[in-house]
Amino acid sequence: MFIKLSGLSESMVHYMYTNVFEVVILDENFQIKERSKIDYIKQRRLLESNKFIDIEKEFAKKYEKLMFIGYKDDKLPNVVFSSDINKLESVTQKVTVDSKKLHNLACDVLDIKLIESVDKDNFIIQAVNSVDELTRSINTHVKRLREWYELYNIEMSKKYTDSLVFIEQIINSDEIITDTAFNKKDINEIKEFAKVIKKLIDAKVKQEEYLNEVMQQYCPNLFAIAGPSIGAHLIELAGSMKRLSRMPAQTIQLLGAEKALFKFLKKRSSKSPKYGILHEHPLVQHSQRKGACAKALADKIAICAKVDYFNGEFVGDKIYKSLEARFK
Amino acid sequence: MKKLFSGLVKEGYEIYSPNLLPGTTHFAEEKIQSFDGKEYRRWDPRSSKLCSGIVKGLKNFPFKNNTNTLYLGASHGYTVSFLSDICPNGRIYALDFAPRVLRDLLHTAKQRNNIIPIMGDAAQPQQYQSIVGSVDVLYQDVAQKNQVDMFLKNSAMYLKKGGVGILNVKARSEDVTKKPSEVFRDVKKQLSKKLTITDYIILSPFQEDHAMFVCKK
């Protein structure tokens, strides 16, 4: 069969070319013989994965010998492929595409693809980033509030070190100290500010609860072994659950320590880092052998991520207990 | 004001391109200015490698009024928007694979009829064979490993004979441990097996550790 095809004379060949609007058959002099419209949006999965679509298969039955301009992963007995740029050029000169139509179609397809690309990962990444940013901004606001309130009442700020209690005290206090430069309007301004910070803290607590819920549902094993915060940070640093599940344990161990790692790789003068974000894990923090613990933990996280991504059974509990026994 | 090639204009040290859609800008830091009653957009060499190439003395500028371009690594569409100014009658197939940046690109593309946005992986050029025909210019600006392999594959599949290929190499993505000059030497060797290199520009100080290779098929 192969010998027959390679020895086939040019005069017998018809060319087949598929663009986003139609499948076209051309004869050996690049004259259009037949064309058939296709719906690209419906067929795009097949076309993008380089499979033959139905209309192409029909044409392949109809014509004895076909040369497809382009490349397919599929094989049909009477179709050969050509990636010759000259042939593509002469075909595209005959089979022209309207620019405006092509532009509209491309925009529509991209719209659909962007909607499809949204995953539970994206929610987790956004939520964990939002929690981080809220924490940061709450800290700066509380600092400013303390500074401001200390002008009025020094003791209170020193008495309540916990920021939430401090804010609640400010909101609830009614007494007015008379021999200060403050009048009621000045104090009210501080109180309003405290209320805003209180709302931010509430929002942060709610988002953390939401993150907990989503993580427990979406990746229970990773949640069991790494906790919501570290688990979500790992997904964020890896980019997605898919990428995390395909990462080797050594890479997971050093996620979050990229700066130190590249410094080590470039200069070789500094030592290689032992852990990145895993440093915050309670097991690592309380262990005597931090490096070994981080290594073992990363190992188990790699397993858990794989189990989660491929919808396995719940094993996170068992794995965490075995780790605890080793490092406590 | 001094006229450069393909409608571009140089004023002082800055490069301006004629605005295809007068009155609209796509990026917050863009600056609009008019010369001779026509509106121009400022092209920042620090944000665009093609522009820094022009500032550093690119000899043959391949983009003309009706050039068809395949742009790999379109990102947010900064350079793409200027190419769309330069080639109003051509097509720019702008390809990227990250959803985040494609959202921005789609917004730009919807306003400009000559941009055709594609979501796809440049390492697998068969993925978009039904959308892209043969092109006059292949422009690649991706920050990944194996940039040269990708470039050669795409040029074999889509670039016309006599067409121009422009490859931006980011040495730090190719290998962080090697010196940039070593990486560029390897790239040169690999490229000259299949194509003829006509120009080689190092893009510092606008882009650190980047080089631009202009090739002819």
PDB file of C-alpha atoms in Angstrom, chain A residues 17-21 40 47-50 68-72 83-86 88-89 92 96-100 102-104 106-108 110-111 113-114 117 122 126 262 265-266 268, chain B residues 89-91 93 98-100 102-103 105-106 109-120 126-135 155-161 172 176-177 217:
ATOM      1  CA  TYR A  17      -7.955  21.612   2.560  1.00  0.00           C
ATOM      2  CA  THR A  18      -9.932  22.551   5.644  1.00  0.00           C
ATOM      3  CA  ASN A  19     -10.275  26.043   7.001  1.00  0.00           C
ATOM      4  CA  VAL A  20     -12.651  27.381   9.621  1.00  0.00           C
ATOM      5  CA  PHE A  21     -15.551  27.776   7.191  1.00  0.00           C
ATOM      6  CA  TYR A  40     -16.290  25.392  13.314  1.00  0.00           C
ATOM      7  CA  LEU A  47     -10.210  19.925  14.501  1.00  0.00           C
ATOM      8  CA  GLU A  48      -7.929  21.143  17.279  1.00  0.00           C
ATOM      9  CA  SER A  49      -6.962  17.624  18.287  1.00  0.00           C
ATOM     10  CA  ASN A  50      -6.121  16.860  14.629  1.00  0.00           C
ATOM     11  CA  PHE A  68      -4.492  16.643   2.791  1.00  0.00           C
ATOM     12  CA  ILE A  69      -2.823  20.036   3.110  1.00  0.00           C
ATOM     13  CA  GLY A  70      -1.789  20.034   6.743  1.00  0.00           C
ATOM     14  CA  TYR A  71      -1.425  17.314   9.301  1.00  0.00           C
ATOM     15  CA  LYS A  72      -3.701  14.895  11.176  1.00  0.00           C
ATOM     16  CA  SER A  83       3.156  20.102   4.930  1.00  0.00           C
ATOM     17  CA  ASP A  84       4.646  21.683   1.806  1.00  0.00           C
ATOM     18  CA  ILE A  85       4.397  25.452   2.242  1.00  0.00           C
ATOM     19  CA  ASN A  86       4.168  26.069  -1.532  1.00  0.00           C
ATOM     20  CA  LEU A  88      -0.508  25.660   1.195  1.00  0.00           C
ATOM     21  CA  GLU A  89       0.208  28.986  -0.452  1.00  0.00           C
ATOM     22  CA  THR A  92      -4.942  29.651   0.170  1.00  0.00           C
ATOM     23  CA  THR A  96      -9.886  32.948   0.297  1.00  0.00           C
ATOM     24  CA  VAL A  97     -11.423  33.767   3.651  1.00  0.00           C
ATOM     25  CA  ASP A  98     -13.259  36.981   4.421  1.00  0.00           C
ATOM     26  CA  SER A  99     -11.228  38.865   7.017  1.00  0.00           C
ATOM     27  CA  LYS A 100     -14.206  40.334   8.837  1.00  0.00           C
ATOM     28  CA  LEU A 102     -12.764  35.264  10.325  1.00  0.00           C
ATOM     29  CA  HIS A 103     -12.204  37.974  12.925  1.00  0.00           C
ATOM     30  CA  ASN A 104     -15.741  37.617  14.275  1.00  0.00           C
ATOM     31  CA  ALA A 106     -12.124  33.943  16.170  1.00  0.00           C
ATOM     32  CA  CYS A 107     -13.485  36.342  18.788  1.00  0.00           C
ATOM     33  CA  ASP A 108     -16.550  34.129  19.370  1.00  0.00           C
ATOM     34  CA  LEU A 110     -12.067  32.730  22.148  1.00  0.00           C
ATOM     35  CA  ASP A 111     -15.058  33.935  24.182  1.00  0.00           C
ATOM     36  CA  LYS A 113     -12.792  29.055  25.342  1.00  0.00           C
ATOM     37  CA  LEU A 114     -12.209  31.671  28.029  1.00  0.00           C
ATOM     38  CA  SER A 117     -11.123  27.711  30.993  1.00  0.00           C
ATOM     39  CA  ASN A 122      -9.358  29.972  39.850  1.00  0.00           C
ATOM     40  CA  GLN A 126      -8.547  34.391  43.944  1.00  0.00           C
ATOM     41  CA  PHE A 262      17.758  30.660  41.704  1.00  0.00           C
ATOM     42  CA  LEU A 265      21.635  27.876  40.997  1.00  0.00           C
ATOM     43  CA  LYS A 266      23.329  30.977  39.637  1.00  0.00           C
ATOM     44  CA  ARG A 268      26.479  28.212  43.975  1.00  0.00           C
TER      45      ARG A 268
ATOM     46  CA  ASN B  89      -5.020  45.689   5.437  1.00  0.00           C
ATOM     47  CA  GLY B  90      -3.173  42.614   6.669  1.00  0.00           C
ATOM     48  CA  ARG B  91      -4.105  40.040   9.248  1.00  0.00           C
ATOM     49  CA  TYR B  93      -2.953  36.021  13.969  1.00  0.00           C
ATOM     50  CA  ALA B  98      -2.730  31.839  29.073  1.00  0.00           C
ATOM     51  CA  PRO B  99      -6.399  32.714  29.760  1.00  0.00           C
ATOM     52  CA  ARG B 100      -5.517  35.690  31.936  1.00  0.00           C
ATOM     53  CA  LEU B 102      -6.115  36.538  26.527  1.00  0.00           C
ATOM     54  CA  ARG B 103      -8.906  38.373  28.324  1.00  0.00           C
ATOM     55  CA  LEU B 105      -6.121  40.660  24.194  1.00  0.00           C
ATOM     56  CA  LEU B 106      -9.740  39.838  23.345  1.00  0.00           C
ATOM     57  CA  ALA B 109      -9.032  42.515  19.300  1.00  0.00           C
ATOM     58  CA  LYS B 110     -12.771  43.152  19.376  1.00  0.00           C
ATOM     59  CA  GLN B 111     -12.124  46.797  18.502  1.00  0.00           C
ATOM     60  CA  ARG B 112      -9.603  46.109  15.762  1.00  0.00           C
ATOM     61  CA  ASN B 113     -10.820  44.053  12.811  1.00  0.00           C
ATOM     62  CA  ASN B 114      -7.416  42.921  11.595  1.00  0.00           C
ATOM     63  CA  ILE B 115      -6.470  41.072  14.783  1.00  0.00           C
ATOM     64  CA  ILE B 116      -7.464  37.408  14.917  1.00  0.00           C
ATOM     65  CA  PRO B 117      -7.008  36.157  18.476  1.00  0.00           C
ATOM     66  CA  ILE B 118      -6.289  32.452  18.944  1.00  0.00           C
ATOM     67  CA  MET B 119      -5.938  30.390  22.096  1.00  0.00           C
ATOM     68  CA  GLY B 120      -3.419  27.681  21.434  1.00  0.00           C
ATOM     69  CA  GLN B 126      -1.055  21.741  14.030  1.00  0.00           C
ATOM     70  CA  GLN B 127      -3.590  22.930  16.612  1.00  0.00           C
ATOM     71  CA  TYR B 128      -4.387  26.073  14.633  1.00  0.00           C
ATOM     72  CA  GLN B 129      -3.845  24.837  11.078  1.00  0.00           C
ATOM     73  CA  SER B 130      -7.428  25.491  10.031  1.00  0.00           C
ATOM     74  CA  ILE B 131      -7.340  29.128  11.155  1.00  0.00           C
ATOM     75  CA  VAL B 132      -3.908  30.283   9.999  1.00  0.00           C
ATOM     76  CA  GLY B 133      -3.016  30.183   6.334  1.00  0.00           C
ATOM     77  CA  SER B 134       0.430  30.977   4.971  1.00  0.00           C
ATOM     78  CA  VAL B 135       1.966  34.133   6.421  1.00  0.00           C
ATOM     79  CA  SER B 155       8.256  28.628  10.263  1.00  0.00           C
ATOM     80  CA  ALA B 156       8.323  25.286   8.437  1.00  0.00           C
ATOM     81  CA  MET B 157       4.560  25.012   8.601  1.00  0.00           C
ATOM     82  CA  TYR B 158       3.320  28.564   7.986  1.00  0.00           C
ATOM     83  CA  LEU B 159       6.056  30.894   6.727  1.00  0.00           C
ATOM     84  CA  LYS B 160       6.126  31.587   2.976  1.00  0.00           C
ATOM     85  CA  LYS B 161       9.313  31.172   0.962  1.00  0.00           C
ATOM     86  CA  ARG B 172      16.798  33.630  31.226  1.00  0.00           C
ATOM     87  CA  VAL B 176      19.166  30.636  34.022  1.00  0.00           C
ATOM     88  CA  THR B 177      22.510  29.108  34.857  1.00  0.00           C
ATOM     89  CA  LYS B 217      13.391  31.627   4.752  1.00  0.00           C
TER      90      LYS B 217
END
